GROMACS .gro file of N, CA and C in nm:
model
  525
    1MET      N    1  -5.685  27.324  10.184
    1MET     CA    2  -5.569  27.336  10.270
    1MET      C    3  -5.551  27.203  10.344
    2THR      N    4  -5.431  27.150  10.340
    2THR     CA    5  -5.405  27.023  10.407
    2THR      C    6  -5.403  27.044  10.558
    3ALA      N    7  -5.417  26.933  10.628
    3ALA     CA    8  -5.419  26.940  10.775
    3ALA      C    9  -5.284  26.988  10.829
    4THR      N   10  -5.174  26.949  10.764
    4THR     CA   11  -5.043  26.994  10.814
    4THR      C   12  -5.026  27.144  10.795
    5ARG      N   13  -5.074  27.197  10.685
    5ARG     CA   14  -5.064  27.341  10.663
    5ARG      C   15  -5.155  27.415  10.762
    6ARG      N   16  -5.272  27.359  10.786
    6ARG     CA   17  -5.363  27.419  10.884
    6ARG      C   18  -5.300  27.417  11.023
    7ASP      N   19  -5.232  27.306  11.058
    7ASP     CA   20  -5.162  27.298  11.186
    7ASP      C   21  -5.049  27.400  11.194
    8LEU      N   22  -4.979  27.421  11.085
    8LEU     CA   23  -4.871  27.520  11.082
    8LEU      C   24  -4.926  27.660  11.107
    9VAL      N   25  -5.033  27.695  11.037
    9VAL     CA   26  -5.094  27.827  11.055
    9VAL      C   27  -5.147  27.842  11.198
   10THR      N   28  -5.212  27.739  11.248
   10THR     CA   29  -5.264  27.744  11.386
   10THR      C   30  -5.150  27.759  11.486
   11GLY      N   31  -5.042  27.685  11.466
   11GLY     CA   32  -4.927  27.696  11.556
   11GLY      C   33  -4.866  27.835  11.556
   12ILE      N   34  -4.854  27.894  11.439
   12ILE     CA   35  -4.799  28.030  11.429
   12ILE      C   36  -4.892  28.130  11.498
   13VAL      N   37  -5.022  28.117  11.474
   13VAL     CA   38  -5.118  28.208  11.536
   13VAL      C   39  -5.115  28.195  11.689
   14ILE      N   40  -5.110  28.071  11.739
   14ILE     CA   41  -5.104  28.050  11.884
   14ILE      C   42  -4.975  28.108  11.941
   15THR      N   43  -4.864  28.092  11.870
   15THR     CA   44  -4.737  28.148  11.916
   15THR      C   45  -4.743  28.300  11.922
   16VAL      N   46  -4.799  28.363  11.820
   16VAL     CA   47  -4.811  28.509  11.819
   16VAL      C   48  -4.901  28.556  11.933
   17ILE      N   49  -5.013  28.487  11.954
   17ILE     CA   50  -5.102  28.522  12.065
   17ILE      C   51  -5.027  28.508  12.198
   18GLY      N   52  -4.948  28.402  12.211
   18GLY     CA   53  -4.870  28.381  12.333
   18GLY      C   54  -4.768  28.491  12.356
   19VAL      N   55  -4.701  28.536  12.249
   19VAL     CA   56  -4.603  28.644  12.262
   19VAL      C   57  -4.672  28.773  12.304
   20VAL      N   58  -4.784  28.805  12.241
   20VAL     CA   59  -4.857  28.927  12.276
   20VAL      C   60  -4.907  28.917  12.420
   21TYR      N   61  -4.961  28.803  12.458
   21TYR     CA   62  -5.012  28.782  12.594
   21TYR      C   63  -4.900  28.792  12.697
   22LEU      N   64  -4.786  28.728  12.667
   22LEU     CA   65  -4.673  28.731  12.760
   22LEU      C   66  -4.618  28.873  12.774
   23SER      N   67  -4.608  28.945  12.664
   23SER     CA   68  -4.558  29.083  12.673
   23SER      C   69  -4.655  29.172  12.749
   24ALA      N   70  -4.785  29.144  12.741
   24ALA     CA   71  -4.884  29.223  12.815
   24ALA      C   72  -4.875  29.198  12.965
   25THR      N   73  -4.824  29.082  13.006
   25THR     CA   74  -4.815  29.053  13.149
   25THR      C   75  -4.712  29.142  13.219
   26PHE      N   76  -4.617  29.197  13.145
   26PHE     CA   77  -4.517  29.283  13.208
   26PHE      C   78  -4.575  29.419  13.248
   27ALA      N   79  -4.696  29.449  13.203
   27ALA     CA   80  -4.763  29.572  13.245
   27ALA      C   81  -4.834  29.554  13.380
   28ILE      N   82  -4.844  29.431  13.427
   28ILE     CA   83  -4.907  29.404  13.557
   28ILE      C   84  -4.809  29.444  13.666
   29ARG      N   85  -4.860  29.517  13.765
   29ARG     CA   86  -4.774  29.567  13.873
   29ARG      C   87  -4.721  29.453  13.957
   30GLU      N   88  -4.593  29.461  13.991
   30GLU     CA   89  -4.523  29.361  14.073
   30GLU      C   90  -4.553  29.387  14.220
   31THR      N   91  -4.554  29.281  14.299
   31THR     CA   92  -4.566  29.293  14.445
   31THR      C   93  -4.448  29.223  14.509
   32ALA      N   94  -4.439  29.231  14.640
   32ALA     CA   95  -4.327  29.169  14.711
   32ALA      C   96  -4.352  29.022  14.743
   33ASP      N   97  -4.469  28.972  14.710
   33ASP     CA   98  -4.502  28.832  14.739
   33ASP      C   99  -4.423  28.738  14.649
   34ILE      N  100  -4.418  28.611  14.693
   34ILE     CA  101  -4.352  28.509  14.611
   34ILE      C  102  -4.430  28.488  14.482
   35VAL      N  103  -4.560  28.471  14.496
   35VAL     CA  104  -4.648  28.457  14.381
   35VAL      C  105  -4.714  28.592  14.359
   36THR      N  106  -4.680  28.654  14.249
   36THR     CA  107  -4.731  28.788  14.220
   36THR      C  108  -4.852  28.778  14.127
   37PRO      N  109  -4.922  28.889  14.107
   37PRO     CA  110  -5.037  28.886  14.015
   37PRO      C  111  -4.999  28.852  13.872
   38ARG      N  112  -4.872  28.865  13.836
   38ARG     CA  113  -4.834  28.834  13.698
   38ARG      C  114  -4.780  28.692  13.681
   39THR      N  115  -4.767  28.615  13.789
   39THR     CA  116  -4.707  28.482  13.779
   39THR      C  117  -4.789  28.389  13.690
   40PHE      N  118  -4.917  28.373  13.720
   40PHE     CA  119  -4.999  28.280  13.641
   40PHE      C  120  -5.014  28.326  13.496
   41PRO      N  121  -5.041  28.455  13.470
   41PRO     CA  122  -5.046  28.497  13.329
   41PRO      C  123  -4.916  28.472  13.253
   42GLN      N  124  -4.802  28.486  13.320
   42GLN     CA  125  -4.676  28.458  13.252
   42GLN      C  126  -4.662  28.309  13.221
   43ILE      N  127  -4.708  28.224  13.311
   43ILE     CA  128  -4.705  28.080  13.285
   43ILE      C  129  -4.793  28.046  13.166
   44VAL      N  130  -4.912  28.106  13.161
   44VAL     CA  131  -5.003  28.081  13.049
   44VAL      C  132  -4.943  28.130  12.918
   45GLY      N  133  -4.885  28.250  12.918
   45GLY     CA  134  -4.823  28.304  12.797
   45GLY      C  135  -4.708  28.217  12.748
   46ALA      N  136  -4.622  28.175  12.841
   46ALA     CA  137  -4.510  28.088  12.803
   46ALA      C  138  -4.562  27.954  12.752
   47GLY      N  139  -4.667  27.903  12.814
   47GLY     CA  140  -4.725  27.777  12.767
   47GLY      C  141  -4.781  27.789  12.627
   48LEU      N  142  -4.848  27.900  12.597
   48LEU     CA  143  -4.900  27.921  12.462
   48LEU      C  144  -4.787  27.925  12.360
   49ILE      N  145  -4.679  27.992  12.394
   49ILE     CA  146  -4.565  28.001  12.302
   49ILE      C  147  -4.506  27.863  12.278
   50VAL      N  148  -4.482  27.789  12.384
   50VAL     CA  149  -4.421  27.655  12.370
   50VAL      C  150  -4.511  27.563  12.290
   51LEU      N  151  -4.641  27.560  12.323
   51LEU     CA  152  -4.732  27.470  12.251
   51LEU      C  153  -4.753  27.513  12.106
   52GLY      N  154  -4.757  27.644  12.081
   52GLY     CA  155  -4.769  27.691  11.943
   52GLY      C  156  -4.648  27.654  11.859
   53LEU      N  157  -4.528  27.671  11.918
   53LEU     CA  158  -4.406  27.632  11.847
   53LEU      C  159  -4.401  27.481  11.825
   54PHE      N  160  -4.446  27.405  11.924
   54PHE     CA  161  -4.449  27.260  11.909
   54PHE      C  162  -4.541  27.218  11.796
   55LEU      N  163  -4.661  27.277  11.790
   55LEU     CA  164  -4.756  27.242  11.684
   55LEU      C  165  -4.701  27.281  11.547
   56ALA      N  166  -4.642  27.399  11.537
   56ALA     CA  167  -4.584  27.442  11.408
   56ALA      C  168  -4.467  27.352  11.369
   57GLY      N  169  -4.380  27.322  11.464
   57GLY     CA  170  -4.266  27.234  11.436
   57GLY      C  171  -4.309  27.094  11.396
   58GLN      N  172  -4.411  27.043  11.462
   58GLN     CA  173  -4.461  26.910  11.430
   58GLN      C  174  -4.520  26.907  11.289
   59SER      N  175  -4.589  27.013  11.249
   59SER     CA  176  -4.646  27.014  11.114
   59SER      C  177  -4.537  27.026  11.008
   60VAL      N  178  -4.432  27.105  11.036
   60VAL     CA  179  -4.320  27.115  10.942
   60VAL      C  180  -4.250  26.981  10.930
   61TRP      N  181  -4.226  26.915  11.043
   61TRP     CA  182  -4.160  26.784  11.042
   61TRP      C  183  -4.245  26.682  10.966
   62SER      N  184  -4.377  26.683  10.987
   62SER     CA  185  -4.465  26.589  10.917
   62SER      C  186  -4.463  26.614  10.767
   63ALA      N  187  -4.461  26.741  10.728
   63ALA     CA  188  -4.460  26.774  10.585
   63ALA      C  189  -4.329  26.732  10.520
   64ARG      N  190  -4.217  26.749  10.590
   64ARG     CA  191  -4.086  26.714  10.533
   64ARG      C  192  -4.064  26.564  10.524
   65THR      N  193  -4.118  26.490  10.619
   65THR     CA  194  -4.098  26.344  10.617
   65THR      C  195  -4.207  26.274  10.539
   66GLY      N  196  -4.303  26.349  10.485
   66GLY     CA  197  -4.408  26.288  10.405
   66GLY      C  198  -4.515  26.219  10.486
   67GLN      N  199  -4.525  26.253  10.612
   67GLN     CA  200  -4.626  26.191  10.697
   67GLN      C  201  -4.743  26.285  10.721
   68GLY      N  202  -4.763  26.379  10.632
   68GLY     CA  203  -4.871  26.475  10.649
   68GLY      C  204  -5.007  26.409  10.635
   69ARG      N  205  -5.102  26.462  10.709
   69ARG     CA  206  -5.238  26.410  10.702
   69ARG      C  207  -5.315  26.488  10.596
   70PRO      N  208  -5.390  26.421  10.511
   70PRO     CA  209  -5.473  26.495  10.417
   70PRO      C  210  -5.593  26.555  10.491
   71HIS      N  211  -5.656  26.650  10.426
   71HIS     CA  212  -5.777  26.709  10.481
   71HIS      C  213  -5.879  26.597  10.501
   72PRO      N  214  -5.961  26.600  10.607
   72PRO     CA  215  -6.057  26.491  10.631
   72PRO      C  216  -6.147  26.460  10.513
   73ALA      N  217  -6.190  26.563  10.437
   73ALA     CA  218  -6.275  26.537  10.321
   73ALA      C  219  -6.198  26.463  10.212
   74GLU      N  220  -6.070  26.500  10.195
   74GLU     CA  221  -5.987  26.431  10.096
   74GLU      C  222  -5.961  26.288  10.139
   75ALA      N  223  -5.940  26.266  10.267
   75ALA     CA  224  -5.913  26.132  10.317
   75ALA      C  225  -6.035  26.043  10.298
   76GLU      N  226  -6.154  26.098  10.323
   76GLU     CA  227  -6.276  26.019  10.307
   76GLU      C  228  -6.298  25.985  10.160
   77ALA      N  229  -6.273  26.082  10.072
   77ALA     CA  230  -6.289  26.057   9.930
   77ALA      C  231  -6.190  25.951   9.883
   78ALA      N  232  -6.067  25.958   9.933
   78ALA     CA  233  -5.966  25.861   9.893
   78ALA      C  234  -6.000  25.722   9.946
   79SER      N  235  -6.053  25.714  10.066
   79SER     CA  236  -6.085  25.583  10.123
   79SER      C  237  -6.205  25.520  10.054
   80GLN      N  238  -6.291  25.603   9.994
   80GLN     CA  239  -6.407  25.550   9.924
   80GLN      C  240  -6.378  25.527   9.776
   81GLY      N  241  -6.255  25.551   9.736
   81GLY     CA  242  -6.216  25.525   9.598
   81GLY      C  243  -6.257  25.634   9.502
   82GLU      N  244  -6.298  25.750   9.550
   82GLU     CA  245  -6.341  25.858   9.462
   82GLU      C  246  -6.223  25.932   9.402
   83SER      N  247  -6.107  25.912   9.457
   83SER     CA  248  -5.989  25.983   9.410
   83SER      C  249  -5.877  25.882   9.392
   84GLY      N  250  -5.783  25.914   9.306
   84GLY     CA  251  -5.670  25.824   9.287
   84GLY      C  252  -5.566  25.839   9.397
   85ALA      N  253  -5.583  25.937   9.482
   85ALA     CA  254  -5.483  25.964   9.586
   85ALA      C  255  -5.497  25.865   9.700
   86GLU      N  256  -5.383  25.817   9.745
   86GLU     CA  257  -5.380  25.730   9.863
   86GLU      C  258  -5.358  25.817   9.985
   87PRO      N  259  -5.415  25.779  10.101
   87PRO     CA  260  -5.384  25.855  10.221
   87PRO      C  261  -5.236  25.844  10.253
   88ALA      N  262  -5.174  25.957  10.284
   88ALA     CA  263  -5.029  25.961  10.304
   88ALA      C  264  -4.989  25.910  10.440
   89GLY      N  265  -4.907  25.808  10.443
   89GLY     CA  266  -4.837  25.763  10.561
   89GLY      C  267  -4.918  25.729  10.682
   90GLY      N  268  -5.001  25.631  10.680
   90GLY     CA  269  -5.062  25.588  10.805
   90GLY      C  270  -5.204  25.540  10.790
   91VAL      N  271  -5.259  25.510  10.903
   91VAL     CA  272  -5.394  25.458  10.910
   91VAL      C  273  -5.487  25.572  10.948
   92LEU      N  274  -5.599  25.581  10.880
   92LEU     CA  275  -5.697  25.682  10.914
   92LEU      C  276  -5.791  25.626  11.019
   93ILE      N  277  -5.808  25.700  11.125
   93ILE     CA  278  -5.894  25.657  11.235
   93ILE      C  279  -6.010  25.754  11.243
   94ASP      N  280  -6.130  25.699  11.252
   94ASP     CA  281  -6.248  25.784  11.263
   94ASP      C  282  -6.247  25.856  11.397
   95ALA      N  283  -6.299  25.977  11.396
   95ALA     CA  284  -6.309  26.054  11.520
   95ALA      C  285  -6.411  25.987  11.612
   96PRO      N  286  -6.391  26.000  11.743
   96PRO     CA  287  -6.488  25.941  11.834
   96PRO      C  288  -6.622  26.012  11.821
   97PRO      N  289  -6.729  25.942  11.851
   97PRO     CA  290  -6.861  26.006  11.839
   97PRO      C  291  -6.876  26.118  11.941
   98GLU      N  292  -6.958  26.213  11.907
   98GLU     CA  293  -6.985  26.324  11.998
   98GLU      C  294  -7.055  26.270  12.123
   99PRO      N  295  -7.030  26.334  12.239
   99PRO     CA  296  -7.094  26.285  12.360
   99PRO      C  297  -7.245  26.299  12.351
  100ALA      N  298  -7.313  26.202  12.409
  100ALA     CA  299  -7.459  26.204  12.408
  100ALA      C  300  -7.507  26.321  12.494
  101GLY      N  301  -7.625  26.370  12.462
  101GLY     CA  302  -7.680  26.483  12.536
  101GLY      C  303  -7.696  26.453  12.684
  102ARG      N  304  -7.734  26.331  12.716
  102ARG     CA  305  -7.753  26.294  12.856
  102ARG      C  306  -7.621  26.300  12.932
  103ARG      N  307  -7.515  26.256  12.869
  103ARG     CA  308  -7.383  26.257  12.934
  103ARG      C  309  -7.337  26.400  12.963
  104VAL      N  310  -7.364  26.491  12.872
  104VAL     CA  311  -7.327  26.631  12.894
  104VAL      C  312  -7.406  26.690  13.010
  105VAL      N  313  -7.535  26.658  13.016
  105VAL     CA  314  -7.618  26.707  13.126
  105VAL      C  315  -7.568  26.651  13.259
  106VAL      N  316  -7.530  26.523  13.261
  106VAL     CA  317  -7.477  26.463  13.384
  106VAL      C  318  -7.347  26.531  13.424
  107GLN      N  319  -7.261  26.564  13.327
  107GLN     CA  320  -7.136  26.633  13.359
  107GLN      C  321  -7.162  26.770  13.421
  108PHE      N  322  -7.257  26.844  13.367
  108PHE     CA  323  -7.289  26.974  13.425
  108PHE      C  324  -7.346  26.957  13.566
  109ALA      N  325  -7.432  26.858  13.585
  109ALA     CA  326  -7.487  26.834  13.719
  109ALA      C  327  -7.376  26.798  13.817
  110LEU      N  328  -7.283  26.714  13.775
  110LEU     CA  329  -7.170  26.679  13.861
  110LEU      C  330  -7.085  26.801  13.893
  111PHE      N  331  -7.064  26.887  13.795
  111PHE     CA  332  -6.985  27.007  13.818
  111PHE      C  333  -7.051  27.099  13.920
  112PHE      N  334  -7.182  27.120  13.907
  112PHE     CA  335  -7.250  27.207  14.003
  112PHE      C  336  -7.256  27.144  14.141
  113ALA      N  337  -7.268  27.012  14.148
  113ALA     CA  338  -7.261  26.944  14.277
  113ALA      C  339  -7.122  26.961  14.338
  114TYR      N  340  -7.020  26.952  14.256
  114TYR     CA  341  -6.883  26.973  14.302
  114TYR      C  342  -6.866  27.114  14.359
  115LEU      N  343  -6.917  27.213  14.288
  115LEU     CA  344  -6.908  27.350  14.338
  115LEU      C  345  -6.979  27.366  14.472
  116ALA      N  346  -7.088  27.294  14.491
  116ALA     CA  347  -7.163  27.305  14.616
  116ALA      C  348  -7.092  27.239  14.733
  117ILE      N  349  -7.014  27.133  14.707
  117ILE     CA  350  -6.953  27.059  14.818
  117ILE      C  351  -6.805  27.087  14.840
  118VAL      N  352  -6.740  27.161  14.752
  118VAL     CA  353  -6.595  27.178  14.762
  118VAL      C  354  -6.553  27.247  14.892
  119ILE      N  355  -6.628  27.344  14.940
  119ILE     CA  356  -6.589  27.413  15.064
  119ILE      C  357  -6.625  27.331  15.187
  120PRO      N  358  -6.748  27.280  15.201
  120PRO     CA  359  -6.776  27.204  15.323
  120PRO      C  360  -6.703  27.070  15.332
  121VAL      N  361  -6.685  27.001  15.221
  121VAL     CA  362  -6.620  26.869  15.224
  121VAL      C  363  -6.469  26.882  15.214
  122GLY      N  364  -6.421  26.979  15.140
  122GLY     CA  365  -6.278  26.997  15.123
  122GLY      C  366  -6.237  26.970  14.980
  123PHE      N  367  -6.124  27.031  14.941
  123PHE     CA  368  -6.078  27.022  14.803
  123PHE      C  369  -6.040  26.880  14.763
  124VAL      N  370  -5.961  26.813  14.845
  124VAL     CA  371  -5.907  26.682  14.807
  124VAL      C  372  -6.019  26.581  14.789
  125LEU      N  373  -6.108  26.569  14.889
  125LEU     CA  374  -6.215  26.469  14.880
  125LEU      C  375  -6.315  26.501  14.770
  126SER      N  376  -6.358  26.627  14.761
  126SER     CA  377  -6.458  26.661  14.660
  126SER      C  378  -6.401  26.652  14.518
  127THR      N  379  -6.275  26.691  14.500
  127THR     CA  380  -6.214  26.682  14.367
  127THR      C  381  -6.194  26.537  14.327
  128ALA      N  382  -6.149  26.454  14.421
  128ALA     CA  383  -6.132  26.312  14.391
  128ALA      C  384  -6.266  26.248  14.353
  129ALA      N  385  -6.372  26.281  14.428
  129ALA     CA  386  -6.504  26.225  14.396
  129ALA      C  387  -6.554  26.275  14.261
  130PHE      N  388  -6.535  26.404  14.234
  130PHE     CA  389  -6.578  26.461  14.106
  130PHE      C  390  -6.504  26.396  13.989
  131LEU      N  391  -6.372  26.386  14.001
  131LEU     CA  392  -6.294  26.326  13.892
  131LEU      C  393  -6.327  26.178  13.874
  132MET      N  394  -6.351  26.108  13.984
  132MET     CA  395  -6.389  25.967  13.975
  132MET      C  396  -6.521  25.953  13.899
  133ALA      N  397  -6.617  26.039  13.931
  133ALA     CA  398  -6.747  26.033  13.864
  133ALA      C  399  -6.736  26.067  13.716
  134VAL      N  400  -6.660  26.172  13.683
  134VAL     CA  401  -6.650  26.214  13.542
  134VAL      C  402  -6.573  26.111  13.460
  135THR      N  403  -6.461  26.060  13.513
  135THR     CA  404  -6.385  25.961  13.436
  135THR      C  405  -6.463  25.831  13.423
  136SER      N  406  -6.548  25.801  13.521
  136SER     CA  407  -6.629  25.680  13.512
  136SER      C  408  -6.740  25.692  13.409
  137LEU      N  409  -6.776  25.814  13.373
  137LEU     CA  410  -6.874  25.832  13.265
  137LEU      C  411  -6.817  25.782  13.133
  138TYR      N  412  -6.688  25.801  13.113
  138TYR     CA  413  -6.626  25.766  12.986
  138TYR      C  414  -6.560  25.629  12.985
  139ALA      N  415  -6.515  25.582  13.100
  139ALA     CA  416  -6.451  25.451  13.108
  139ALA      C  417  -6.499  25.379  13.234
  140PRO      N  418  -6.624  25.333  13.233
  140PRO     CA  419  -6.680  25.273  13.355
  140PRO      C  420  -6.614  25.141  13.394
  141LYS      N  421  -6.556  25.070  13.301
  141LYS     CA  422  -6.495  24.941  13.334
  141LYS      C  423  -6.356  24.955  13.393
  142LYS      N  424  -6.297  25.073  13.382
  142LYS     CA  425  -6.161  25.095  13.433
  142LYS      C  426  -6.166  25.175  13.563
  143TRP      N  427  -6.242  25.127  13.659
  143TRP     CA  428  -6.265  25.202  13.781
  143TRP      C  429  -6.141  25.211  13.869
  144ILE      N  430  -6.052  25.113  13.864
  144ILE     CA  431  -5.930  25.120  13.945
  144ILE      C  432  -5.840  25.232  13.891
  145ARG      N  433  -5.824  25.237  13.760
  145ARG     CA  434  -5.745  25.344  13.700
  145ARG      C  435  -5.807  25.480  13.729
  146ASN      N  436  -5.939  25.488  13.720
  146ASN     CA  437  -6.009  25.613  13.748
  146ASN      C  438  -5.987  25.656  13.892
  147LEU      N  439  -5.994  25.562  13.985
  147LEU     CA  440  -5.976  25.593  14.126
  147LEU      C  441  -5.833  25.641  14.154
  148VAL      N  442  -5.736  25.570  14.100
  148VAL     CA  443  -5.596  25.608  14.121
  148VAL      C  444  -5.569  25.746  14.063
  149PHE      N  445  -5.616  25.771  13.941
  149PHE     CA  446  -5.599  25.902  13.879
  149PHE      C  447  -5.665  26.011  13.961
  150SER      N  448  -5.788  25.988  14.005
  150SER     CA  449  -5.863  26.089  14.080
  150SER      C  450  -5.792  26.127  14.209
  151VAL      N  451  -5.748  26.028  14.283
  151VAL     CA  452  -5.683  26.056  14.412
  151VAL      C  453  -5.547  26.122  14.390
  152LEU      N  454  -5.466  26.066  14.301
  152LEU     CA  455  -5.332  26.122  14.279
  152LEU      C  456  -5.338  26.264  14.224
  153PHE      N  457  -5.428  26.289  14.131
  153PHE     CA  458  -5.439  26.422  14.073
  153PHE      C  459  -5.485  26.523  14.179
  154SER      N  460  -5.584  26.486  14.259
  154SER     CA  461  -5.634  26.576  14.364
  154SER      C  462  -5.525  26.610  14.464
  155VAL      N  463  -5.453  26.509  14.509
  155VAL     CA  464  -5.346  26.531  14.607
  155VAL      C  465  -5.233  26.613  14.544
  156ALA      N  466  -5.196  26.584  14.420
  156ALA     CA  467  -5.088  26.658  14.354
  156ALA      C  468  -5.123  26.805  14.338
  157VAL      N  469  -5.245  26.835  14.297
  157VAL     CA  470  -5.286  26.974  14.282
  157VAL      C  471  -5.289  27.043  14.418
  158TYR      N  472  -5.340  26.974  14.520
  158TYR     CA  473  -5.344  27.032  14.654
  158TYR      C  474  -5.203  27.064  14.704
  159VAL      N  475  -5.112  26.970  14.689
  159VAL     CA  476  -4.973  26.990  14.734
  159VAL      C  477  -4.908  27.104  14.655
  160ALA      N  478  -4.931  27.109  14.525
  160ALA     CA  479  -4.871  27.214  14.442
  160ALA      C  480  -4.921  27.352  14.485
  161PHE      N  481  -5.050  27.364  14.511
  161PHE     CA  482  -5.104  27.494  14.550
  161PHE      C  483  -5.064  27.533  14.691
  162VAL      N  484  -5.077  27.440  14.786
  162VAL     CA  485  -5.052  27.475  14.926
  162VAL      C  486  -4.903  27.494  14.954
  163PHE      N  487  -4.821  27.399  14.909
  163PHE     CA  488  -4.679  27.406  14.942
  163PHE      C  489  -4.596  27.479  14.837
  164GLY      N  490  -4.635  27.470  14.712
  164GLY     CA  491  -4.558  27.535  14.606
  164GLY      C  492  -4.594  27.681  14.586
  165LEU      N  493  -4.723  27.712  14.590
  165LEU     CA  494  -4.768  27.848  14.562
  165LEU      C  495  -4.818  27.923  14.685
  166ALA      N  496  -4.826  27.854  14.798
  166ALA     CA  497  -4.878  27.913  14.923
  166ALA      C  498  -5.019  27.966  14.906
  167VAL      N  499  -5.099  27.895  14.827
  167VAL     CA  500  -5.240  27.927  14.808
  167VAL      C  501  -5.318  27.817  14.879
  168TYR      N  502  -5.394  27.856  14.979
  168TYR     CA  503  -5.462  27.756  15.061
  168TYR      C  504  -5.597  27.722  15.003
  169LEU      N  505  -5.621  27.593  14.988
  169LEU     CA  506  -5.746  27.540  14.936
  169LEU      C  507  -5.830  27.490  15.053
  170PRO      N  508  -5.962  27.479  15.035
  170PRO     CA  509  -6.047  27.435  15.145
  170PRO      C  510  -6.010  27.294  15.193
  171VAL      N  511  -5.996  27.279  15.326
  171VAL     CA  512  -5.963  27.147  15.381
  171VAL      C  513  -6.088  27.071  15.421
  172GLY      N  514  -6.197  27.140  15.450
  172GLY     CA  515  -6.324  27.075  15.481
  172GLY      C  516  -6.317  26.984  15.601
  173ILE      N  517  -6.372  26.864  15.589
  173ILE     CA  518  -6.381  26.772  15.702
  173ILE      C  519  -6.247  26.710  15.738
  174LEU      N  520  -6.147  26.723  15.652
  174LEU     CA  521  -6.014  26.668  15.684
  174LEU      C  522  -5.936  26.760  15.777
  175GLY      N  523  -5.975  26.886  15.785
  175GLY     CA  524  -5.897  26.981  15.864
  175GLY      C  525  -5.960  27.007  15.993
   0.00000   0.00000   0.00000
């Protein structure tokens, strides 16, 4: 099975799961609040539908324009000259290496440290520190970008929850 066909099947399956999930959210009892118990599940269901349709549409478009990706085993065989087939439309890029075991352990340690400090320190500061540490594991030389991303993302999520959804997050030492 080619990668584009696999993407099409995956997109259709994700879309069907999204439709079933979204229809199940209507069984959740409504409340008078602005944000009801069914709000987040409906967002997730709609997101699954949109992303599933996007993946299916992208695979159909790739197949029609001839830019489909061959199966990774076929691509490797073609690149080694074992097959007469040329890789279709583009450059094959090797997948990034799997994360080292030490890096995964450090990520878990950072996550548990984050859980321990999020309430006393506050959401914005602890999330910014956590994101800075995690992004620095993967791109240590781009610390300015990591810092900007960490601070902006933390503040954006805080503002979205507090002002948009009226869900209060821990303020910690800032409050």
